[in-house]
PDB file of N, CA and C in Angstrom:
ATOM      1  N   UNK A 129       8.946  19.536 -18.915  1.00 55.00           N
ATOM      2  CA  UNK A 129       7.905  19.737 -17.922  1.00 55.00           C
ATOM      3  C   UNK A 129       6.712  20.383 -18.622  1.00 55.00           C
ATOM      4  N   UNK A 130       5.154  19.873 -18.075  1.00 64.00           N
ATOM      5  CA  UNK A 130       4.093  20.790 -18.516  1.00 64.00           C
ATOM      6  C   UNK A 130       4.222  21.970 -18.521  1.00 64.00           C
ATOM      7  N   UNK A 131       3.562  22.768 -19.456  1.00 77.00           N
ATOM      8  CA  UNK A 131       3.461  24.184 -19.217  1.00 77.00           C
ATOM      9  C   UNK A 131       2.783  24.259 -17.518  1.00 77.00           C
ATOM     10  N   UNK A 132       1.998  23.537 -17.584  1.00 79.00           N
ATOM     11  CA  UNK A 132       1.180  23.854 -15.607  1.00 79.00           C
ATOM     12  C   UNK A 132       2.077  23.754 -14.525  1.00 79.00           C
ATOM     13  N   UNK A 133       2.980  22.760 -14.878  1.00 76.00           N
ATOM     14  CA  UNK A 133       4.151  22.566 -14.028  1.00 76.00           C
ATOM     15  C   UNK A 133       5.064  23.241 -13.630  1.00 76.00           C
ATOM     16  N   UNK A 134       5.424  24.163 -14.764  1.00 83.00           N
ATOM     17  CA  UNK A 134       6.850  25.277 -14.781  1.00 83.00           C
ATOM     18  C   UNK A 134       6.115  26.267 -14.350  1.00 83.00           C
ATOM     19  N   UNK A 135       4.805  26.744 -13.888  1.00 90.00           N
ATOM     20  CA  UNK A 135       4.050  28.098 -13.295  1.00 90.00           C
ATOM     21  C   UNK A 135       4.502  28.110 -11.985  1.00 90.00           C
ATOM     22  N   UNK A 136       4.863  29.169 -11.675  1.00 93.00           N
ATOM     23  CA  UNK A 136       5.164  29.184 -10.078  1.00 93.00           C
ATOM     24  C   UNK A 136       3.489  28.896  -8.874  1.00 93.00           C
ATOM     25  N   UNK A 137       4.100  28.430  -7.852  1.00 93.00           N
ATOM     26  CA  UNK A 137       2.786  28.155  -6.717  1.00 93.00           C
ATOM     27  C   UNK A 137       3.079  29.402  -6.020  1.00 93.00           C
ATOM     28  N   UNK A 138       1.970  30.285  -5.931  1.00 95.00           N
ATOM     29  CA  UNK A 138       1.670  31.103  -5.297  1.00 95.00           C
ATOM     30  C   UNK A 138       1.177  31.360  -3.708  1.00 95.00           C
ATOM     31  N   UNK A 139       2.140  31.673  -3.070  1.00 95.00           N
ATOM     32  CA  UNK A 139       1.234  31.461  -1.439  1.00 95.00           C
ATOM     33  C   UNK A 139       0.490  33.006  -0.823  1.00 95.00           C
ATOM     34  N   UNK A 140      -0.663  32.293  -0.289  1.00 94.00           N
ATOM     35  CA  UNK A 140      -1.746  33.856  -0.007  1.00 94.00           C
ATOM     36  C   UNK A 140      -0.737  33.792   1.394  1.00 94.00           C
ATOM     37  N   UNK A 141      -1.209  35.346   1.766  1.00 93.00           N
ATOM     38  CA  UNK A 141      -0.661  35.456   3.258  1.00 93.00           C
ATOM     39  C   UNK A 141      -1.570  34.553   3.977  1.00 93.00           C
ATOM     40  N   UNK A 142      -0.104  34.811   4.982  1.00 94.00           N
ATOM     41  CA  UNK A 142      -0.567  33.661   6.177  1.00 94.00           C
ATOM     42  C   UNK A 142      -0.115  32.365   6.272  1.00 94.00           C
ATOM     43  N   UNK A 143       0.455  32.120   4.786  1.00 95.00           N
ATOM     44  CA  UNK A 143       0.593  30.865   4.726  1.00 95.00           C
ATOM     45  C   UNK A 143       2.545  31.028   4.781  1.00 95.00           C
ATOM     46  N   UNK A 144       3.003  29.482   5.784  1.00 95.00           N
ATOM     47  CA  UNK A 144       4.374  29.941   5.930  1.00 95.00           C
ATOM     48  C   UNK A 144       4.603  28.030   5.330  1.00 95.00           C
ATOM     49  N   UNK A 145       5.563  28.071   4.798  1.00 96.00           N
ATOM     50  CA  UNK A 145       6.102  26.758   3.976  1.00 96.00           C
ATOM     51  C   UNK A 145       7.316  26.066   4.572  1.00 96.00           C
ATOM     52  N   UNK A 146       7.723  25.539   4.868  1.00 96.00           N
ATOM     53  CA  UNK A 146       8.744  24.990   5.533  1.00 96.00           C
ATOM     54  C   UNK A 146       9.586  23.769   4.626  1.00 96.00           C
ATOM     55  N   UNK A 147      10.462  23.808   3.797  1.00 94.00           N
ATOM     56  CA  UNK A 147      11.753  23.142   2.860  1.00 94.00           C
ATOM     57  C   UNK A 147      12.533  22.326   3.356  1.00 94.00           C
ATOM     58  N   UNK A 148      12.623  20.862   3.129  1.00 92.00           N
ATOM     59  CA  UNK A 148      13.680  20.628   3.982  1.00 92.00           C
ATOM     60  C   UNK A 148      14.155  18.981   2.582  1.00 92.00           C
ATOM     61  N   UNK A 149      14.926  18.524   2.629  1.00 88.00           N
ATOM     62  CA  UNK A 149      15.108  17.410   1.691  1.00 88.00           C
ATOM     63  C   UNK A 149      14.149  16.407   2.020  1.00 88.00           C
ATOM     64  N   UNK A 150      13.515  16.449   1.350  1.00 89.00           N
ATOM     65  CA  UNK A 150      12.429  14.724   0.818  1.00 89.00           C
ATOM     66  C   UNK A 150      11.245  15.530   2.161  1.00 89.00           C
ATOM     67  N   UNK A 151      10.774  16.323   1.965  1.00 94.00           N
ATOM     68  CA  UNK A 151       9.525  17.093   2.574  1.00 94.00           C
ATOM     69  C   UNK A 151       9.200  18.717   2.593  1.00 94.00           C
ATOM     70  N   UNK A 152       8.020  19.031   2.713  1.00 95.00           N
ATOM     71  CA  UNK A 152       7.793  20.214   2.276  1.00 95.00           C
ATOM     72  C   UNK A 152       6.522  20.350   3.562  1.00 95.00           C
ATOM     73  N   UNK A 153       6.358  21.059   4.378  1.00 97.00           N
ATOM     74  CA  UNK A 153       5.557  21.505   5.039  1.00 97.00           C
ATOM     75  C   UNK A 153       4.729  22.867   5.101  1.00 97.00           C
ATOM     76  N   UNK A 154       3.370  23.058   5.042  1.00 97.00           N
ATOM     77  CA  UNK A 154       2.931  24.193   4.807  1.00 97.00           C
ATOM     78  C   UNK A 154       2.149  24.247   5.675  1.00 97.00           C
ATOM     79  N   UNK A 155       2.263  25.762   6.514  1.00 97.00           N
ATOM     80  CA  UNK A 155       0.984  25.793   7.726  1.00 97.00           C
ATOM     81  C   UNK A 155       0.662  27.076   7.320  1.00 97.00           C
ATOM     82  N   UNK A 156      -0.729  27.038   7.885  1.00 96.00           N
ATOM     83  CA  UNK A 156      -1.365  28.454   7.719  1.00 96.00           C
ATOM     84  C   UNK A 156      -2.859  28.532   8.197  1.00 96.00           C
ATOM     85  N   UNK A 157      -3.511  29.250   7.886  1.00 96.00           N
ATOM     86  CA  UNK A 157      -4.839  29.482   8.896  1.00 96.00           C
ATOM     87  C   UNK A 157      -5.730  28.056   8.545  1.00 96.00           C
ATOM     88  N   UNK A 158      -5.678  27.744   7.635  1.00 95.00           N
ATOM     89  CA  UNK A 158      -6.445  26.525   7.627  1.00 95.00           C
ATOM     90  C   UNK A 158      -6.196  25.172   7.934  1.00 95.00           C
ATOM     91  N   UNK A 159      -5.011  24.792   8.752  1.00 97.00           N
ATOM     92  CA  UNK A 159      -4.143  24.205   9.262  1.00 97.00           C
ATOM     93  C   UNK A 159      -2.908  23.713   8.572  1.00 97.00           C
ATOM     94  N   UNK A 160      -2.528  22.570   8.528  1.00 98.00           N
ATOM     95  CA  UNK A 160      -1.125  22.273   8.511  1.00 98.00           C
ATOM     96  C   UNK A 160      -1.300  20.947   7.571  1.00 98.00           C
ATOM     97  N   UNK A 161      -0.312  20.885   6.331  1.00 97.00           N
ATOM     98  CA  UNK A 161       0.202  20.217   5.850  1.00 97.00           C
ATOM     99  C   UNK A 161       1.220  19.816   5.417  1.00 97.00           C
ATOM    100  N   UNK A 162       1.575  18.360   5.429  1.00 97.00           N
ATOM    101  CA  UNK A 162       3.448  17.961   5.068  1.00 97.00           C
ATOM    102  C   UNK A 162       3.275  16.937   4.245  1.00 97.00           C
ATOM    103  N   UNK A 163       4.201  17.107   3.302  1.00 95.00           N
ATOM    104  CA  UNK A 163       3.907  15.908   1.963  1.00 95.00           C
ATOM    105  C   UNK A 163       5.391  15.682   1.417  1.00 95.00           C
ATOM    106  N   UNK A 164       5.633  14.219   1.528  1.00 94.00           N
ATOM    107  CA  UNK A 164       7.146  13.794   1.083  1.00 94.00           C
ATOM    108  C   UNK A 164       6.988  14.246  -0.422  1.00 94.00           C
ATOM    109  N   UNK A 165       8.373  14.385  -0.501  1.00 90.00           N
ATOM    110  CA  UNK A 165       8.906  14.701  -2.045  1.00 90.00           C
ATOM    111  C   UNK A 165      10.147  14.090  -2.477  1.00 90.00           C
ATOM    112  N   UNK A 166      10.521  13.538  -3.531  1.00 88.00           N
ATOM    113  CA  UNK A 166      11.836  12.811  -3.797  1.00 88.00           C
ATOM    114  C   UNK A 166      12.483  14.178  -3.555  1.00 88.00           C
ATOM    115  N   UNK A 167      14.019  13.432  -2.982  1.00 85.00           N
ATOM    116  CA  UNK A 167      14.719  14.693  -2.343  1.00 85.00           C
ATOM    117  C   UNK A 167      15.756  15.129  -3.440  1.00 85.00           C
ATOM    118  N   UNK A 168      15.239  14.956  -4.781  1.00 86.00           N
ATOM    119  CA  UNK A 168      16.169  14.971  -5.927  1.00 86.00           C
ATOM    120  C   UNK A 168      14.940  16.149  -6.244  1.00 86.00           C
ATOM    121  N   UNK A 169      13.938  16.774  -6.294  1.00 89.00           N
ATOM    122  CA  UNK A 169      13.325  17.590  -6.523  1.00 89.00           C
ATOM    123  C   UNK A 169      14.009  18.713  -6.184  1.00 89.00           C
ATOM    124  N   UNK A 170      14.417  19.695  -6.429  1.00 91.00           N
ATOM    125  CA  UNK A 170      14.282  21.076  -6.571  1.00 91.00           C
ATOM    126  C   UNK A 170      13.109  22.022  -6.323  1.00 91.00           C
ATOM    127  N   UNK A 171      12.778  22.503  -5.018  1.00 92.00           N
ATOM    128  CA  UNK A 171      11.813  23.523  -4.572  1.00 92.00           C
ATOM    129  C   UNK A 171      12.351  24.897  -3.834  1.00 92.00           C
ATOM    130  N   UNK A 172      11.846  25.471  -4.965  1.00 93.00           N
ATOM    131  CA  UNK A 172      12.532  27.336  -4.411  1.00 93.00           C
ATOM    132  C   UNK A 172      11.389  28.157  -4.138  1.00 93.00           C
ATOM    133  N   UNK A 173      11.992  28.493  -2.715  1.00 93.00           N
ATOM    134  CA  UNK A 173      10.539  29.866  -2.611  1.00 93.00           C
ATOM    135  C   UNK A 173      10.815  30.833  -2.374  1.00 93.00           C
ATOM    136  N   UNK A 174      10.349  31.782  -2.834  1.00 90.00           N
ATOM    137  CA  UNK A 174      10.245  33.257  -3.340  1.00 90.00           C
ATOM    138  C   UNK A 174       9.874  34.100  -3.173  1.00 90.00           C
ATOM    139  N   UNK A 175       9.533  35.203  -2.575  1.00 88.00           N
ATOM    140  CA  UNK A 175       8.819  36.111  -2.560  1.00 88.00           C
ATOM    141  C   UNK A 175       7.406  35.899  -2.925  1.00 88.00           C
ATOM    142  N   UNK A 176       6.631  35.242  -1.648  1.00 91.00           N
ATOM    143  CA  UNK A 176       5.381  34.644  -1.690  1.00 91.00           C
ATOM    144  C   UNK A 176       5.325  33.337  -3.039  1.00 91.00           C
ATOM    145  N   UNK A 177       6.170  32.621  -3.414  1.00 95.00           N
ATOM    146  CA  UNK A 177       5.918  31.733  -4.681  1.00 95.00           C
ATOM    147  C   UNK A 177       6.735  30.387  -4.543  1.00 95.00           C
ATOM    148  N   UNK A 178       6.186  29.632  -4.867  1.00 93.00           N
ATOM    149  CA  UNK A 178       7.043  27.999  -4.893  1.00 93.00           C
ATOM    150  C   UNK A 178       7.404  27.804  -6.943  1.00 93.00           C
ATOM    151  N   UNK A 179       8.596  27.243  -6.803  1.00 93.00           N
ATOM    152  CA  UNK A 179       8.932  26.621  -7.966  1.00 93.00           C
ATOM    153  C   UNK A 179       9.166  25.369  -7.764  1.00 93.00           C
ATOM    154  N   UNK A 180       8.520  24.565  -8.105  1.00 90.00           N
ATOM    155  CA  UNK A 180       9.296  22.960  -8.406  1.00 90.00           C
ATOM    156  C   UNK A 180       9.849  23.178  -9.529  1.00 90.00           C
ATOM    157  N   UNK A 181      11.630  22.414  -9.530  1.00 89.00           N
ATOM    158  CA  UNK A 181      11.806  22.271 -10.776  1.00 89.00           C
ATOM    159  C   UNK A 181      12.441  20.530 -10.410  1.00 89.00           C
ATOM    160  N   UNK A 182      12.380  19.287 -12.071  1.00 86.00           N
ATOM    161  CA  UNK A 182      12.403  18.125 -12.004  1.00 86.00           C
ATOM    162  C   UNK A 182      14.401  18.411 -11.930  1.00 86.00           C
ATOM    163  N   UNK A 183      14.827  17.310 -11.826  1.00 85.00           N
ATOM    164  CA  UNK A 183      16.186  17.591 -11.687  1.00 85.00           C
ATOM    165  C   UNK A 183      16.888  16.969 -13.714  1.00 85.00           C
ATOM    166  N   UNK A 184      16.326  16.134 -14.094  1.00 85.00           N
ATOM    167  CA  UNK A 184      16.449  15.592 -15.572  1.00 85.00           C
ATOM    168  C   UNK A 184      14.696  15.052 -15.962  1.00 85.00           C
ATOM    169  N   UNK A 185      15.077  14.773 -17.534  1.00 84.00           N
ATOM    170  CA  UNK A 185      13.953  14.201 -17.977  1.00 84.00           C
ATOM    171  C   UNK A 185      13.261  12.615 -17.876  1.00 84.00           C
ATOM    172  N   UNK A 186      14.123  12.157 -17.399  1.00 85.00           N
ATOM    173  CA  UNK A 186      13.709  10.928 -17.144  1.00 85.00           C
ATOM    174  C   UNK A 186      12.800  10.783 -16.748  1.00 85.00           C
ATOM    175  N   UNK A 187      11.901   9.436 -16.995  1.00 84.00           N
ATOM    176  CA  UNK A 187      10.614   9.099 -17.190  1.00 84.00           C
ATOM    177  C   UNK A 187      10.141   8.851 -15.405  1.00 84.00           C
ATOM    178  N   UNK A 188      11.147   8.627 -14.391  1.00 79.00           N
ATOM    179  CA  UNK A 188      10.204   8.700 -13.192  1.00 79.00           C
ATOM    180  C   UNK A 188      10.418  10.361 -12.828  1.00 79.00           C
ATOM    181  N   UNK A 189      11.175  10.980 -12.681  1.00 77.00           N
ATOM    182  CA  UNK A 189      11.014  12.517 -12.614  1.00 77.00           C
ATOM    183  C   UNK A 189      10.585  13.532 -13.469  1.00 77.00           C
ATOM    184  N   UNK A 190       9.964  12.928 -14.843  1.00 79.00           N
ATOM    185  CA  UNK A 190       8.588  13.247 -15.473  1.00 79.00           C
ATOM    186  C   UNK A 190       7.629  13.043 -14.656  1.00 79.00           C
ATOM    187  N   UNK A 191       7.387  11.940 -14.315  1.00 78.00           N
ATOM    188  CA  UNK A 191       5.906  11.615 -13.972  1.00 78.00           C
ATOM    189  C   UNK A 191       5.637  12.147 -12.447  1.00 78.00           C
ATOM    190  N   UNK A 192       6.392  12.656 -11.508  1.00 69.00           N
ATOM    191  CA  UNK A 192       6.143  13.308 -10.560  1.00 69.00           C
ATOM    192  C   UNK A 192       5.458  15.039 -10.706  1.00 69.00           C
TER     193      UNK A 192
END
């Protein structure tokens, strides 16, 4: 993975994230967004922070 990639996503307050397999939803004062994700992705959140991690190196879960 890029070095940019392995940085954790940081969420400002206010903002609440919602996890679920093959989607990720984020609402917060500036409204609301939901964006599919292969459900082979790995997303952990944290104490205000998102990690994506890829599940192997293979060339389509590289390029995501």
């Amino acid at each position: 993975m890029s070095r940019i990639g392995k940085q954790p996503i940081e969420l400002p307050s206010g903002v609440n994230v919602a996890i679920s397999p093959g989607r990720v939803q984020v609402n917060g004062p500036l409204g609301e967004l939901s964006q599919n994700v292969p459900a082979r992705m790995q997303i952990d959140q944290d104490d205000g922070t998102l990690v994506v991690k890829r599940p192997t190196e293979r060339g389509d879960d590289r390029a995501l």
